[in-house]
Amino acid sequence: MNLDWLKSGIAPLDNLISFLHKQSKTSDVLKKQVLMELRNNLNIFKNGFLNEVSSDKIIDLLSNDAIQESIKQNFAFKKLKAGGIEPYHVYDDRNKKYIGWTAERLIDKIDEKIVELKTLKKMNNGSVEKLRNNVPLMISNLYYRMKLLADFIQSDFK
């Protein structure tokens, strides 16, 4: 899979992954699980880029189990970061459309995209290679949403 769009962001991505690892040391189990899942999913993108992994394998490895469990347990996603995404949280122009969104709304969109990608793969005999959908764009959008969420959580601004 071509993940060239990820090339410029490997160093900042390492910093975000390290930050999420530190933040996941909390006594709030659901918060810990969501942060760890976000960290793990960002690691999948990083390692997928470094090792030229296929879209199918990346989709298989992405997880939304902690998000689903948090929703079932009525977790308040504002515990990740209160408030809304402001222009100073956005480092990638493609994420400007999320200004004003909360962590909960962004997580809902991340969950929706993971479910959609996994469903598309199942609908096409276990592969997304020959789909008419623009799967590389869908995957890159998912990555940038996850990165925005991590940037938002990491931000010192309220």
CSV table of C-alpha atoms in Angstrom, one decimal:
chain,number,residue,atom,x,y,z
A,1,MET,CA,0.0,0.0,0.0
A,2,ASN,CA,1.2,3.5,-0.8
A,3,LEU,CA,1.4,5.5,2.5
A,4,ASP,CA,3.6,8.3,1.1
A,5,TRP,CA,1.2,10.8,2.8
A,6,LEU,CA,2.6,9.5,6.1
A,7,LYS,CA,6.3,10.1,5.2
A,8,SER,CA,6.5,13.7,6.5
A,9,GLY,CA,4.8,12.8,9.8
A,10,ILE,CA,6.9,10.0,11.2
A,11,ALA,CA,8.9,12.0,13.8
A,12,PRO,CA,5.8,13.9,15.1
A,13,LEU,CA,3.9,10.6,15.1
A,14,ASP,CA,6.6,9.0,17.3
A,15,ASN,CA,6.1,11.9,19.8
A,16,LEU,CA,2.3,11.5,19.8
A,17,ILE,CA,2.7,7.7,20.4
A,18,SER,CA,5.0,8.4,23.3
A,19,PHE,CA,2.7,11.0,24.7
A,20,LEU,CA,-0.3,8.6,24.5
A,21,HIS,CA,1.7,5.9,26.2
A,22,LYS,CA,2.4,8.3,29.1
A,23,GLN,CA,-1.3,9.4,29.2
A,24,SER,CA,-2.5,5.9,29.4
A,25,LYS,CA,-1.1,5.5,32.9
A,26,THR,CA,-4.3,6.4,34.6
A,27,SER,CA,-6.7,4.7,37.0
A,28,ASP,CA,-9.7,5.3,34.7
A,29,VAL,CA,-9.9,1.9,32.9
A,30,LEU,CA,-12.0,3.1,30.0
A,31,LYS,CA,-9.9,6.2,29.4
A,32,LYS,CA,-6.8,4.0,29.6
A,33,GLN,CA,-8.2,1.5,27.0
A,34,VAL,CA,-9.2,4.2,24.6
A,35,LEU,CA,-5.8,6.0,24.8
A,36,MET,CA,-4.0,2.6,24.4
A,37,GLU,CA,-6.2,1.8,21.4
A,38,LEU,CA,-5.5,5.1,19.7
A,39,ARG,CA,-1.7,4.7,20.4
A,40,ASN,CA,-1.8,1.1,19.0
A,41,ASN,CA,-3.7,2.2,15.9
A,42,LEU,CA,-1.2,5.0,15.2
A,43,ASN,CA,1.6,2.5,15.6
A,44,ILE,CA,-0.1,0.3,13.0
A,45,PHE,CA,0.0,3.2,10.5
A,46,LYS,CA,3.6,4.0,11.3
A,47,ASN,CA,4.8,0.4,11.0
A,48,GLY,CA,2.6,-0.1,8.0
A,49,PHE,CA,4.4,2.8,6.3
A,50,LEU,CA,7.9,1.6,7.3
A,51,ASN,CA,7.2,-1.9,6.1
A,52,GLU,CA,5.0,-1.3,3.1
A,53,VAL,CA,2.1,-3.3,4.5
A,54,SER,CA,-1.0,-3.8,2.4
A,55,SER,CA,-4.3,-2.0,3.0
A,56,ASP,CA,-5.9,-5.4,3.9
A,57,LYS,CA,-3.4,-6.1,6.7
A,58,ILE,CA,-3.7,-2.5,8.1
A,59,ILE,CA,-7.5,-2.9,8.2
A,60,ASP,CA,-7.3,-6.3,9.9
A,61,LEU,CA,-5.0,-4.8,12.6
A,62,LEU,CA,-7.0,-1.6,13.3
A,63,SER,CA,-9.1,-1.9,16.4
A,64,ASN,CA,-12.2,-0.1,17.7
A,65,ASP,CA,-13.0,-2.5,20.6
A,66,ALA,CA,-12.1,0.0,23.3
A,67,ILE,CA,-14.3,2.6,21.7
A,68,GLN,CA,-17.2,0.2,21.4
A,69,GLU,CA,-16.8,-0.8,25.1
A,70,SER,CA,-16.5,2.8,26.2
A,71,ILE,CA,-19.8,3.6,24.4
A,72,LYS,CA,-21.5,0.6,26.1
A,73,GLN,CA,-20.2,1.8,29.5
A,74,ASN,CA,-21.4,5.4,28.8
A,75,PHE,CA,-17.9,6.8,29.1
A,76,ALA,CA,-17.6,10.6,28.9
A,77,PHE,CA,-15.1,11.1,26.1
A,78,LYS,CA,-14.6,14.7,27.4
A,79,LYS,CA,-12.4,13.0,30.0
A,80,LEU,CA,-9.9,12.6,27.1
A,81,LYS,CA,-10.0,16.3,26.5
A,82,ALA,CA,-12.7,18.8,27.3
A,83,GLY,CA,-13.9,21.5,24.9
A,84,GLY,CA,-13.7,21.6,21.2
A,85,ILE,CA,-11.1,21.5,18.5
A,86,GLU,CA,-9.8,24.9,17.7
A,87,PRO,CA,-7.8,26.2,14.8
A,88,TYR,CA,-4.6,26.0,16.8
A,89,HIS,CA,-5.1,22.2,17.3
A,90,VAL,CA,-5.2,21.6,13.6
A,91,TYR,CA,-1.8,21.0,12.0
A,92,ASP,CA,-3.0,19.5,8.7
A,93,ASP,CA,-5.2,21.5,6.4
A,94,ARG,CA,-7.4,18.6,5.6
A,95,ASN,CA,-8.6,18.5,9.2
A,96,LYS,CA,-9.9,22.1,9.3
A,97,LYS,CA,-13.4,20.8,8.8
A,98,TYR,CA,-13.2,19.3,12.3
A,99,ILE,CA,-12.8,22.7,14.0
A,100,GLY,CA,-15.5,22.9,16.7
A,101,TRP,CA,-15.8,19.2,17.1
A,102,THR,CA,-15.5,17.5,20.5
A,103,ALA,CA,-13.4,14.4,21.3
A,104,GLU,CA,-16.6,12.4,21.4
A,105,ARG,CA,-17.7,13.5,18.0
A,106,LEU,CA,-14.3,12.8,16.5
A,107,ILE,CA,-14.1,9.4,18.1
A,108,ASP,CA,-17.5,8.6,16.7
A,109,LYS,CA,-16.2,9.4,13.2
A,110,ILE,CA,-13.1,7.3,13.8
A,111,ASP,CA,-15.2,4.3,15.0
A,112,GLU,CA,-17.5,4.7,12.0
A,113,LYS,CA,-14.6,4.6,9.5
A,114,ILE,CA,-13.0,1.6,11.1
A,115,VAL,CA,-16.3,-0.3,11.0
A,116,GLU,CA,-16.8,0.8,7.3
A,117,LEU,CA,-13.4,-0.3,6.2
A,118,LYS,CA,-13.8,-3.7,7.9
A,119,THR,CA,-17.3,-4.1,6.4
A,120,LEU,CA,-16.0,-3.3,2.9
A,121,LYS,CA,-13.3,-5.9,3.3
A,122,LYS,CA,-15.8,-8.5,4.4
A,123,MET,CA,-18.1,-7.6,1.5
A,124,ASN,CA,-15.4,-8.2,-1.0
A,125,ASN,CA,-14.2,-11.7,-0.1
A,126,GLY,CA,-11.6,-10.4,2.5
A,127,SER,CA,-9.8,-7.8,0.3
A,128,VAL,CA,-10.2,-4.2,-0.5
A,129,GLU,CA,-7.8,-4.3,-3.5
A,130,LYS,CA,-10.4,-4.3,-6.3
A,131,LEU,CA,-13.1,-2.1,-4.6
A,132,ARG,CA,-14.5,0.9,-6.4
A,133,ASN,CA,-14.3,2.9,-3.2
A,134,ASN,CA,-11.2,5.0,-2.8
A,135,VAL,CA,-9.8,2.9,0.1
A,136,PRO,CA,-6.4,4.6,0.2
A,137,LEU,CA,-8.2,7.9,0.7
A,138,MET,CA,-10.4,6.4,3.4
A,139,ILE,CA,-7.4,5.0,5.2
A,140,SER,CA,-5.5,8.3,5.1
A,141,ASN,CA,-8.6,10.2,6.3
A,142,LEU,CA,-8.8,7.8,9.2
A,143,TYR,CA,-5.2,8.3,10.0
A,144,TYR,CA,-5.5,12.0,10.0
A,145,ARG,CA,-8.5,11.9,12.2
A,146,MET,CA,-6.6,9.8,14.7
A,147,LYS,CA,-3.7,12.1,14.6
A,148,LEU,CA,-5.9,15.1,15.1
A,149,LEU,CA,-7.5,13.4,18.1
A,150,ALA,CA,-4.0,12.7,19.6
A,151,ASP,CA,-2.9,16.3,18.8
A,152,PHE,CA,-6.0,17.7,20.4
A,153,ILE,CA,-5.5,15.5,23.6
A,154,GLN,CA,-1.9,16.5,23.7
A,155,SER,CA,-2.5,20.2,23.3
A,156,ASP,CA,-1.8,22.5,26.3
A,157,PHE,CA,-4.5,24.8,25.1
A,158,LYS,CA,-8.1,24.4,26.4
